[in-house]
Coordinates of N, CA, C and O in Angstrom, one line a residue:
X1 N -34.4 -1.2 -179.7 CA -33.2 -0.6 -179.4 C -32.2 -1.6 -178.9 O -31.0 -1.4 -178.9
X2 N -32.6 -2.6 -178.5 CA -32.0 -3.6 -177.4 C -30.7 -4.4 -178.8 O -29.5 -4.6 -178.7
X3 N -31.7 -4.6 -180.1 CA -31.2 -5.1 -181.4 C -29.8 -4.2 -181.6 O -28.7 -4.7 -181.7
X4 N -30.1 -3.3 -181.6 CA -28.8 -2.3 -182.1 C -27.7 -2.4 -181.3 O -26.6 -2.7 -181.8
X5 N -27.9 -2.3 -180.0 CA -26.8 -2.6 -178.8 C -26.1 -4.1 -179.0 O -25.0 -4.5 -178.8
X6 N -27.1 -4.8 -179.3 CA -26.1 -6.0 -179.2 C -25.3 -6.2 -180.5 O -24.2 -6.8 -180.4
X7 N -25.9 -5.6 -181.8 CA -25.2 -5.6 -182.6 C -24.2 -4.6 -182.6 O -23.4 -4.7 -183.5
X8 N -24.1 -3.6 -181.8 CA -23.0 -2.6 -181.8 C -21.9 -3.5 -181.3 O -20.9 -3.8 -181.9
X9 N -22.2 -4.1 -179.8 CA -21.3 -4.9 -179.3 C -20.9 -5.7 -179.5 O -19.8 -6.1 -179.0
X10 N -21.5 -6.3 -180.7 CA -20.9 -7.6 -181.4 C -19.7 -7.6 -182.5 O -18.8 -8.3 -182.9
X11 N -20.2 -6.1 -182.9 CA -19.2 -5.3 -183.8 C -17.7 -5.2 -183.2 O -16.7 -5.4 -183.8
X12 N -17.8 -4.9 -181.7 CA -16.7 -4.3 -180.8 C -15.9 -5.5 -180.6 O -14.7 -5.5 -180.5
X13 N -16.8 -6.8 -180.5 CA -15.8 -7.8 -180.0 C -15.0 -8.3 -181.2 O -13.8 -8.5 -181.1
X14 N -15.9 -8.5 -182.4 CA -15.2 -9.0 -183.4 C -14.3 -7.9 -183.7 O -13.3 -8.7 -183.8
X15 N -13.9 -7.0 -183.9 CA -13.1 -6.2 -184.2 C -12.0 -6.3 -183.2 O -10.8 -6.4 -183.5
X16 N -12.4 -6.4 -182.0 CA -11.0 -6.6 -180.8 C -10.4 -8.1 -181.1 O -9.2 -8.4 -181.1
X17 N -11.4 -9.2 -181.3 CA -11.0 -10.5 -182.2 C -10.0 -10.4 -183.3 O -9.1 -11.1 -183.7
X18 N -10.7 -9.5 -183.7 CA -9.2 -10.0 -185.4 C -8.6 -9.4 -185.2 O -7.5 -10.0 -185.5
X19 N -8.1 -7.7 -184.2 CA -6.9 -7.4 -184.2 C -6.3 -8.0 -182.8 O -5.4 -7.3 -182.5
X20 N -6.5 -9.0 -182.0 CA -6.1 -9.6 -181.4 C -5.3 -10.7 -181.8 O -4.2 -11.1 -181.3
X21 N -6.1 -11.4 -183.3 CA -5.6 -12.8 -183.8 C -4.5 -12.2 -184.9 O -3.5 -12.8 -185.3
X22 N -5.0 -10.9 -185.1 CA -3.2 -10.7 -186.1 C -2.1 -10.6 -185.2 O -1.0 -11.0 -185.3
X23 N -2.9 -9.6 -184.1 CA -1.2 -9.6 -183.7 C -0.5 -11.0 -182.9 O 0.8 -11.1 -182.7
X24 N -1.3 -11.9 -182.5 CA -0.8 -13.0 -182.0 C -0.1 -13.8 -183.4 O 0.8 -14.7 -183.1
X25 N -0.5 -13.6 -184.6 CA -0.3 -14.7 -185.6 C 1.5 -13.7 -186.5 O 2.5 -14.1 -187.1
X26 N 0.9 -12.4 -186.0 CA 2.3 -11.5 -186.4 C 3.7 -11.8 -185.4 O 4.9 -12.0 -185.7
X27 N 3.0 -12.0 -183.9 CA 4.2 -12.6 -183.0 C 4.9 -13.9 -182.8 O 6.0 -14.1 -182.3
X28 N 3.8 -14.8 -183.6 CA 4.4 -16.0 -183.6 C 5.4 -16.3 -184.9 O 6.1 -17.3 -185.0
X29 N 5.5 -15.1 -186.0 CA 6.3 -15.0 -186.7 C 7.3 -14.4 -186.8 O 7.9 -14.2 -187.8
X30 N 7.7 -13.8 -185.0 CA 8.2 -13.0 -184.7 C 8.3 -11.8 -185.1 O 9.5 -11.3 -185.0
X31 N 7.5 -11.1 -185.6 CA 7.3 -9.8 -185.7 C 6.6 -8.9 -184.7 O 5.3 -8.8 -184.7
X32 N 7.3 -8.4 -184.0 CA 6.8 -8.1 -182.6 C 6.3 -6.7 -182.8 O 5.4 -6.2 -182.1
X33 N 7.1 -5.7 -184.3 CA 6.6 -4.4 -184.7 C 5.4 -4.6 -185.6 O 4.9 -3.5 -185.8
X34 N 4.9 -5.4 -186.3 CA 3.7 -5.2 -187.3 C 2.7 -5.8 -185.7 O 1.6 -5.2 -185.5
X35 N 3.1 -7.1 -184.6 CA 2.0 -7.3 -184.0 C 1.7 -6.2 -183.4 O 0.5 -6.0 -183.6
X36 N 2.3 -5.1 -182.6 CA 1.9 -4.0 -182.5 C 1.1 -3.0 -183.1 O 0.3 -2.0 -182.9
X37 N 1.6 -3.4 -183.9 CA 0.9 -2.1 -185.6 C -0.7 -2.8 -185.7 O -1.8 -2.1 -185.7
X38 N -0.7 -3.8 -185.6 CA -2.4 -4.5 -186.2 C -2.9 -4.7 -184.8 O -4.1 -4.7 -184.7
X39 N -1.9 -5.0 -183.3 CA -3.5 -4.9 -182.6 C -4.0 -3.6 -182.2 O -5.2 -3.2 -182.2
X40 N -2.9 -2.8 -182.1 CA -3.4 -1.4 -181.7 C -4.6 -0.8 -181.9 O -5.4 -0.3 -181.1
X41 N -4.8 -0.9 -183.7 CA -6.0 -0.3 -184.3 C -7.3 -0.9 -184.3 O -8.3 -0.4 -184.7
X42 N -7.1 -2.6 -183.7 CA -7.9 -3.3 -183.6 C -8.9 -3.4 -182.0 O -9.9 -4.1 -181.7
X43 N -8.0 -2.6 -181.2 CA -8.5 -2.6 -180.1 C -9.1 -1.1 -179.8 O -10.1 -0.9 -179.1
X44 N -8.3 -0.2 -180.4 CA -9.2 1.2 -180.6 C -10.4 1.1 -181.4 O -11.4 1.7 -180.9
X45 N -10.7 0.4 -182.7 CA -12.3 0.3 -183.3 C -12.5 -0.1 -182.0 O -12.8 0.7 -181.0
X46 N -12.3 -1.2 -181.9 CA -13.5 -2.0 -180.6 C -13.7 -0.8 -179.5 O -14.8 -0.4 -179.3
X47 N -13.0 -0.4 -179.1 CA -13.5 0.9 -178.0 C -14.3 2.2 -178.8 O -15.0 3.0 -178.2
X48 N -14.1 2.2 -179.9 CA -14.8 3.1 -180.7 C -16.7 2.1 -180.9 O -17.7 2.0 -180.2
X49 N -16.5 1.9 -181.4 CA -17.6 0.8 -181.3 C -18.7 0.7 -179.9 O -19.9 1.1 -179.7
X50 N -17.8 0.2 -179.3 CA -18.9 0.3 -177.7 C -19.1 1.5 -177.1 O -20.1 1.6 -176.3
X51 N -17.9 2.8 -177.3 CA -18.8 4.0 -177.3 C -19.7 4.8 -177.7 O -20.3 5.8 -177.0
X52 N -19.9 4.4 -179.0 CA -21.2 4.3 -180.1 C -22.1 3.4 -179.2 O -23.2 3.5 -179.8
X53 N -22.4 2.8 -178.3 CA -23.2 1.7 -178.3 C -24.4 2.9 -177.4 O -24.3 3.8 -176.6
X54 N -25.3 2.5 -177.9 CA -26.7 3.1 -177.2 C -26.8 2.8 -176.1 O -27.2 1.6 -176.2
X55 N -26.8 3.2 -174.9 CA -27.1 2.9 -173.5 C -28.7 2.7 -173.4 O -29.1 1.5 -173.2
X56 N -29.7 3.9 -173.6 CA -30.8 3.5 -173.4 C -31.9 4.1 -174.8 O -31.6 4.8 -175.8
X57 N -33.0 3.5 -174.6 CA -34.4 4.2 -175.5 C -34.5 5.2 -175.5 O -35.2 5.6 -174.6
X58 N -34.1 6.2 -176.4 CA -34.8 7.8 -176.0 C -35.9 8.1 -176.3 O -36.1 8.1 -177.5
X59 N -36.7 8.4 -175.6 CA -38.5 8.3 -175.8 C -38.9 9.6 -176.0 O -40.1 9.9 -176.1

């Protein structure tokens, strides 16, 4: 179970990762309305994601 959790989490970061790096790469092009638009959805998976994450073994 321990396998799944970390890969759930690993899911969560990478997903808060890319929509982190669009919207930084959307700001630096000054687009301050698309950087909003791509991190938003990018930080909601990631919170979707880690609340999916299995806390414990159910036996």
């Amino acid at each position: 179970m321990t396998r799944l959790r970390l890969i759930s989490l690993a899911a969560a970061a990478l997903c808060a990762a890319g929509g982190l790096a669009t919207g930084t790469l959307c700001l630096m092009a000054g687009a301050v309305d698309q950087a909003v638009a791509f991190t938003w959805p990018g930080l909601a998976g990631a919170i979707t994601f880690a609340l999916f994450t299995p806390g414990e073994a159910i036996r």
